[in-house]
Short mmCIF file of C-alpha atoms in Angstrom, two decimals:
data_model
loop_
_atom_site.label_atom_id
_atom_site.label_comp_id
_atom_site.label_asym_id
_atom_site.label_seq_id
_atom_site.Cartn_x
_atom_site.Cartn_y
_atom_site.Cartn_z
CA UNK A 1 -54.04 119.00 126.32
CA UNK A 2 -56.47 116.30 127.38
CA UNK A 3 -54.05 113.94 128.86
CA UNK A 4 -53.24 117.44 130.58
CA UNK A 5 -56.42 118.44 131.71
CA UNK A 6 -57.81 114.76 132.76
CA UNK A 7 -54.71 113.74 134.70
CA UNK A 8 -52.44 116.85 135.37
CA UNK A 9 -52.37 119.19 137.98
CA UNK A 10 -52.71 123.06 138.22
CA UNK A 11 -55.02 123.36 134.74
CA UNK A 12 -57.84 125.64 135.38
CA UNK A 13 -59.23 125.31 131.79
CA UNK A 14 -58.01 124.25 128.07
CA UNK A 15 -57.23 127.81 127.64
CA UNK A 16 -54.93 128.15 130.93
CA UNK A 17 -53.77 124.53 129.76
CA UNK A 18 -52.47 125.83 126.24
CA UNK A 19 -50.86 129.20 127.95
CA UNK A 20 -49.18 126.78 130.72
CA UNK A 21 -47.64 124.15 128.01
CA UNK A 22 -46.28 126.74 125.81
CA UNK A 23 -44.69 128.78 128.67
CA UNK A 24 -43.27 126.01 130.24
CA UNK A 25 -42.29 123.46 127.37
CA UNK A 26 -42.84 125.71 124.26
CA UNK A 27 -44.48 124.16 121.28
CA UNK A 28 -42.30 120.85 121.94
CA UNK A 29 -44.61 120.03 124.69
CA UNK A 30 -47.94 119.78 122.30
CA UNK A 31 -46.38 116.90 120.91
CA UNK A 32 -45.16 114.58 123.87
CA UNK A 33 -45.71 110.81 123.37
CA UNK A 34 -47.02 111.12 120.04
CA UNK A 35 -44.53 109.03 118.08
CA UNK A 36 -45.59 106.12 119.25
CA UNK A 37 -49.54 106.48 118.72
CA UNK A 38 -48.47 107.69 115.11
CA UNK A 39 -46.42 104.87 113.81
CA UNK A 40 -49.68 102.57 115.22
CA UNK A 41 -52.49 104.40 114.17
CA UNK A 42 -52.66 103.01 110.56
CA UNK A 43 -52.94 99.48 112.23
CA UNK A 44 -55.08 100.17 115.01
CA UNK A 45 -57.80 102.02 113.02
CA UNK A 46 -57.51 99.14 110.37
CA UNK A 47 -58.25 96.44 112.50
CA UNK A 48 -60.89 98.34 114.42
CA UNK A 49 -62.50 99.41 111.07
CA UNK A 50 -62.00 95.63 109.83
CA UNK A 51 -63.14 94.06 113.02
CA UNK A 52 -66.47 96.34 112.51
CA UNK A 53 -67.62 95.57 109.11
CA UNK A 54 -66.39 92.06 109.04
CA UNK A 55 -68.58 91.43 112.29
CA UNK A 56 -71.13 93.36 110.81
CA UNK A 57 -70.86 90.94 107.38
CA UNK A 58 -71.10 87.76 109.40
CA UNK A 59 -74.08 88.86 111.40
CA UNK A 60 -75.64 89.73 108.24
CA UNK A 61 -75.06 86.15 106.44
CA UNK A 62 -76.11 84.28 109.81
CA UNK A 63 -79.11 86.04 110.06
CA UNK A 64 -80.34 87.09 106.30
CA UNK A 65 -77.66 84.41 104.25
CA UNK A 66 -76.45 87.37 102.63
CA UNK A 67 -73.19 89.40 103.80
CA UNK A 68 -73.60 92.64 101.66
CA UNK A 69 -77.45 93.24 103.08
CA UNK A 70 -78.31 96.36 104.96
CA UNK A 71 -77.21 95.52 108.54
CA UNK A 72 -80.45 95.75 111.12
CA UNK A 73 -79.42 97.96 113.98
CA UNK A 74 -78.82 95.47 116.46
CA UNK A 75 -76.25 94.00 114.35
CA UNK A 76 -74.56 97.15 113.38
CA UNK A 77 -74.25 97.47 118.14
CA UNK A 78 -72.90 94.02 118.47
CA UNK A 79 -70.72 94.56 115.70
CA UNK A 80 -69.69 98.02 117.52
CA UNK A 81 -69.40 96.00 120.99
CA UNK A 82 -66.36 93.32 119.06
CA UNK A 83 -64.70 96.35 117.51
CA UNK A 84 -64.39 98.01 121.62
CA UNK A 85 -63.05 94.68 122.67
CA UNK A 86 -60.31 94.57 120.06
CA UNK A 87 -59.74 98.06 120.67
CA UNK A 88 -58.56 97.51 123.91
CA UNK A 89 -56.02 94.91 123.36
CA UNK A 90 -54.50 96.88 120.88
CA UNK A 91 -54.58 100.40 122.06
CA UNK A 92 -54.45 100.31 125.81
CA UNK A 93 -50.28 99.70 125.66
CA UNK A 94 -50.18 102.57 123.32
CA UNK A 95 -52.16 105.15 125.08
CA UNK A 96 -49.88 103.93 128.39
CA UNK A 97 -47.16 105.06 126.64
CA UNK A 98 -48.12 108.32 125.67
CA UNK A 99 -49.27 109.18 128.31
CA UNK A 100 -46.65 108.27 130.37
CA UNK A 101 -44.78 110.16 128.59
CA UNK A 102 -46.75 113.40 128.65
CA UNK A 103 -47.30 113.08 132.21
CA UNK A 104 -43.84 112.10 133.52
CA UNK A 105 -42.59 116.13 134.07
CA UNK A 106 -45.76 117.13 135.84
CA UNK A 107 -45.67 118.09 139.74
CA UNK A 108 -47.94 115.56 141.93
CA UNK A 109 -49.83 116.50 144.64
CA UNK A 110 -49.14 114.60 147.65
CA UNK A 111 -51.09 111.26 148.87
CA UNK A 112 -50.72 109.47 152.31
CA UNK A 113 -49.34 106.96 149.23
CA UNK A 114 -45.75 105.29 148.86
CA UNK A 115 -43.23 107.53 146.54
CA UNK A 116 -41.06 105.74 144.07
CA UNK A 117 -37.60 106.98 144.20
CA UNK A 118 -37.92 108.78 141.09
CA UNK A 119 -37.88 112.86 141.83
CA UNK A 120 -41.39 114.00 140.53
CA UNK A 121 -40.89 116.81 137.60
CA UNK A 122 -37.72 114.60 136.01
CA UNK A 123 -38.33 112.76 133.01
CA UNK A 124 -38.56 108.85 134.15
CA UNK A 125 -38.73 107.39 130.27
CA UNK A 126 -36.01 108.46 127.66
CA UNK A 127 -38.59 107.64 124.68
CA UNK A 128 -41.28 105.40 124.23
CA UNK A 129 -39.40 102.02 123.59
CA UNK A 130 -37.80 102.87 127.13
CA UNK A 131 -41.06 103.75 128.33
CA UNK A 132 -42.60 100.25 127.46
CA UNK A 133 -39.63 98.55 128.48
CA UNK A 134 -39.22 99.87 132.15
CA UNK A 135 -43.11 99.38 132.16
CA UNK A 136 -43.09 95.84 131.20
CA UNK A 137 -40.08 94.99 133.43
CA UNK A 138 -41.31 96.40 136.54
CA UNK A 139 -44.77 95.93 136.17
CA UNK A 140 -45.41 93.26 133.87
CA UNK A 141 -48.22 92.43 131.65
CA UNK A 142 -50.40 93.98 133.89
CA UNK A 143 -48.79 97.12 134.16
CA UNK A 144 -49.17 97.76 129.87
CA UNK A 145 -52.77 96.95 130.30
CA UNK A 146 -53.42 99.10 133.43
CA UNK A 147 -56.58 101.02 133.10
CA UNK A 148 -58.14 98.55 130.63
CA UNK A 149 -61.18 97.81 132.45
CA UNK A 150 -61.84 101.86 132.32
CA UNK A 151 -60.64 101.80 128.76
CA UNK A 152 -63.42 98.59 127.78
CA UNK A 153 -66.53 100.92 129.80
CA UNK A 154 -65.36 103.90 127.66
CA UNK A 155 -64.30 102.05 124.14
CA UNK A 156 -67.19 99.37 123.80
CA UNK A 157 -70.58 102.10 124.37
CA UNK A 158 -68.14 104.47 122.47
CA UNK A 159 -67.79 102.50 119.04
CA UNK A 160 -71.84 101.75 119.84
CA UNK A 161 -72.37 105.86 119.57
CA UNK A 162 -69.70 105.95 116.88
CA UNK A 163 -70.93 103.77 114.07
CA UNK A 164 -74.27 103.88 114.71
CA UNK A 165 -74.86 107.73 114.83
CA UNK A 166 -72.35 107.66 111.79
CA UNK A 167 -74.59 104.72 109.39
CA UNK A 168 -78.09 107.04 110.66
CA UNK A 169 -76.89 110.00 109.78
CA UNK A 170 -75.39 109.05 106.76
CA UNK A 171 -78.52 107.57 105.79
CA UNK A 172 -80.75 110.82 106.57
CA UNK A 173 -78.41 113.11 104.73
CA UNK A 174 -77.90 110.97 101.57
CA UNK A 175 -80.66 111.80 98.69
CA UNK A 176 -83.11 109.24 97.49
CA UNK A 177 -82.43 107.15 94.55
CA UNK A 178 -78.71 107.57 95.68
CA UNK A 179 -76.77 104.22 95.89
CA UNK A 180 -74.18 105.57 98.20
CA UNK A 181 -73.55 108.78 100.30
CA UNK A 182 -70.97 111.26 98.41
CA UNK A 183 -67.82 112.40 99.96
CA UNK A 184 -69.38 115.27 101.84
CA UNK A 185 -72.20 113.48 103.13
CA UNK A 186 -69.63 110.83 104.55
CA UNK A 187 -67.73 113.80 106.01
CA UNK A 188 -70.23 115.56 107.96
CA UNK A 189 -71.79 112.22 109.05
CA UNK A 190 -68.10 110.87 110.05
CA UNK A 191 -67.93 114.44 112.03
CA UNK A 192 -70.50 114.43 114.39
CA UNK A 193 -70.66 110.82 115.18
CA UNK A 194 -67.08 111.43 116.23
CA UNK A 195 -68.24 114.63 118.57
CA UNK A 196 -70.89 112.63 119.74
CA UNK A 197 -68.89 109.49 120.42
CA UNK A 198 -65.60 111.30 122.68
CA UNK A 199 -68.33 113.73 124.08
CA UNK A 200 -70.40 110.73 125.93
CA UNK A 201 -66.50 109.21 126.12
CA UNK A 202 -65.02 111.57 128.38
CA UNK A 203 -66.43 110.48 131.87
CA UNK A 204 -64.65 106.84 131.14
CA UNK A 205 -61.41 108.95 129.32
CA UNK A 206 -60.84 110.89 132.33
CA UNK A 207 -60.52 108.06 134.58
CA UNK A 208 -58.62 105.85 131.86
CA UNK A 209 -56.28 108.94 131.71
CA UNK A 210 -55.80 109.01 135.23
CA UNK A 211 -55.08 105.42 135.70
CA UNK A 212 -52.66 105.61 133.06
CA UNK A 213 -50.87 108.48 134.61
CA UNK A 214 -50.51 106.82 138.04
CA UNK A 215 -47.84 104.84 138.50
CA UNK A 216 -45.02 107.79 136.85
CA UNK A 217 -44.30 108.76 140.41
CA UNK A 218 -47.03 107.70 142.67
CA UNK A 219 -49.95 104.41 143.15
CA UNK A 220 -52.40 106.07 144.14
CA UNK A 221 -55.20 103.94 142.94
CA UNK A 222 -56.54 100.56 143.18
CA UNK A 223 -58.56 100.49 140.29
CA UNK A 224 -61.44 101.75 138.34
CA UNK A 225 -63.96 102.05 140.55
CA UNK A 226 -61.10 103.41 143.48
CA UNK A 227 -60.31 106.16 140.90
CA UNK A 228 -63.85 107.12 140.64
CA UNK A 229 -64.54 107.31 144.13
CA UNK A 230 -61.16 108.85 144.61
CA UNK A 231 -62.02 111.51 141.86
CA UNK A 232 -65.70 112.27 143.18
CA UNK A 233 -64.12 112.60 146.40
CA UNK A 234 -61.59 115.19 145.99
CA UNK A 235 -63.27 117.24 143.65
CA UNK A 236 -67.12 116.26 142.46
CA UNK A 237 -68.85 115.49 139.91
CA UNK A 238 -67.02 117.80 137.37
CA UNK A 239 -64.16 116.29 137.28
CA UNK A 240 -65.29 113.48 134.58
CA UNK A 241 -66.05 115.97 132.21
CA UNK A 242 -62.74 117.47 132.23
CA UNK A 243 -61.33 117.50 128.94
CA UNK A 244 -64.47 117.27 126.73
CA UNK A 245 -64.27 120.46 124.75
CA UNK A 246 -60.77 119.51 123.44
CA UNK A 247 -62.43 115.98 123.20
CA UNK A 248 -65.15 116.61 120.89
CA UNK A 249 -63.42 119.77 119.26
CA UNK A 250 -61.06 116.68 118.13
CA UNK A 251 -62.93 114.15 117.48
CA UNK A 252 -65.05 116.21 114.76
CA UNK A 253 -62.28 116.44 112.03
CA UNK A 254 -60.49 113.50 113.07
CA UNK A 255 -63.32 111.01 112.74
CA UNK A 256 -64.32 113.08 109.47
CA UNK A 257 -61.10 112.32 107.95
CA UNK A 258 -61.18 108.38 109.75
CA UNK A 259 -64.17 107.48 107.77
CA UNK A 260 -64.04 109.39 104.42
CA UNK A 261 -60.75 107.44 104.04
CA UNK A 262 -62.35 104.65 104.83
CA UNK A 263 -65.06 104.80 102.42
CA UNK A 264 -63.19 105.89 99.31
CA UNK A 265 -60.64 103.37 100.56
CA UNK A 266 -63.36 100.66 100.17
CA UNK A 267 -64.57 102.33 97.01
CA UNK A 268 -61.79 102.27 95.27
CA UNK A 269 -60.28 98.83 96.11
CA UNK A 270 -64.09 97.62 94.80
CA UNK A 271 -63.60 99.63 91.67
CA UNK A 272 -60.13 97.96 91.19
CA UNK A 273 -61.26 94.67 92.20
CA UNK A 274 -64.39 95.04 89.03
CA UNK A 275 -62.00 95.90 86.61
CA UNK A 276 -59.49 92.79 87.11
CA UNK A 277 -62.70 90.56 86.43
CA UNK A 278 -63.17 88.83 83.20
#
């Protein structure tokens, strides 16, 4: 629905979205291009969640000479800023992909802009493999990265207003005297940082989303800041918040569920790691 929304055509709102899906591609067509961020989501959330709290470790030791201290709160952004970077590299060829691959059956509204030969509401890509293939071969490197600049201005303030709100409001909700926040602490916390996080995301997701999605069919833009003007253009200033009730509808229980397994993760692979000592 949000690829559907940001980049598609004929969507008036989520609910018209949802009707227009299910009519047209039945409940198949909620799950386009998802194979391919599910079989990468284990590693791309590890290293992102790695990249985080090992930056936030070595910032601590450089600046206090010990790792496990309580991280100051410019540490805990900087540390956010290296997890955005590393984000991209990883998950701008998989959001491509999928959305490619959600977006390659929707009807285009014409551009005074070159056509590829491809008829517009045919599937180009037979699966994602193909889909990164043909990508790679006619586009190169550049095409599997395209849209990273708008991904880095939407990933890098985005982890900023995702650990951050998630460490302060764990900290207000967790008793004194405790030495850690309990499971539903670390839920709700993980919750709304995540709502908070794709809310302020969605600007920089709709035009990521739409420079993703060109190229199926048509080129119409340059770049990021062509797609912005392009976007403001055509149809205002509302256009970059398209998207951003599914976004932070989402983003509550899926950031909820990112960081409690995180922590209990950590927790337990501490407890294990106590009871091999001597």
């Amino acid at each position: 629905l949000q690829t559907r929304l940001q980049a598609g055509q004929g969507y008036g709102n989520t609910l018209n979205c949802v009707l227009t899906v299910y009519r047209n591609e039945s409940v198949a067509g909620f799950f386009k291009g998802m194979s391919f961020p599910l079989a990468s989501i284990a590693v791309y959330s590890s290293v992102v969640f790695g990249v985080f709290s090992n930056t936030q470790r070595l910032l601590s030791q450089l600046r206090h000479g010990d790792p496990t201290g309580t991280p100051a709160l410019a540490d805990m952004a900087l540390a956010s800023v290296v997890a955005g970077f590393v984000s991209v590299g990883i998950g701008n060829p998989v959001d491509l992909v999928k959305i490619r691959l959600q977006m390659q059956t929707q009807p285009y509204v014409k551009a005074n802009t070159k056509a590829k030969a491809t008829v517009p509401g045919f599937p180009v890509y037979r699966g994602p493999i193909h889909c990164f293939r043909t990508v790679l071969q006619k586009e190169g490197l550049a095409g599997i990265y395209r849209g990273a600049g708008a991904m880095l201005l939407r990933d890098v303030p985005g982890y900023c207003l995702y650990f951050i709100p998630y460490a302060l409001f764990c900290e207000w909700i967790t008793p004194d005297g405790c030495l850690s926040p309990n499971p539903s602490s670390i839920w709700l916390a993980g919750g709304v940082a995540g709502a908070i996080s794709w809310a302020t995301a969605t600007p920089m997701d709709v035009v990521k989303s739409r420079l993703q999605a060109d190229g199926v069919y048509l080129n119409k833009y340059k770049g990021t800041l062509d797609c912005i003007l392009q976007s403001y253009q055509k149809e205002g200033l509302k256009v970059f918040f398209r998207g951003i009730t599914v976004n932070t509808v989402r983003g509550f229980p899926v950031s909820s569920a990112m960081f409690l397994g995180y922590e209990l993760s950590l927790k337990a692979m501490k407890r294990d790691q106590t009871e091999t000592i001597p």
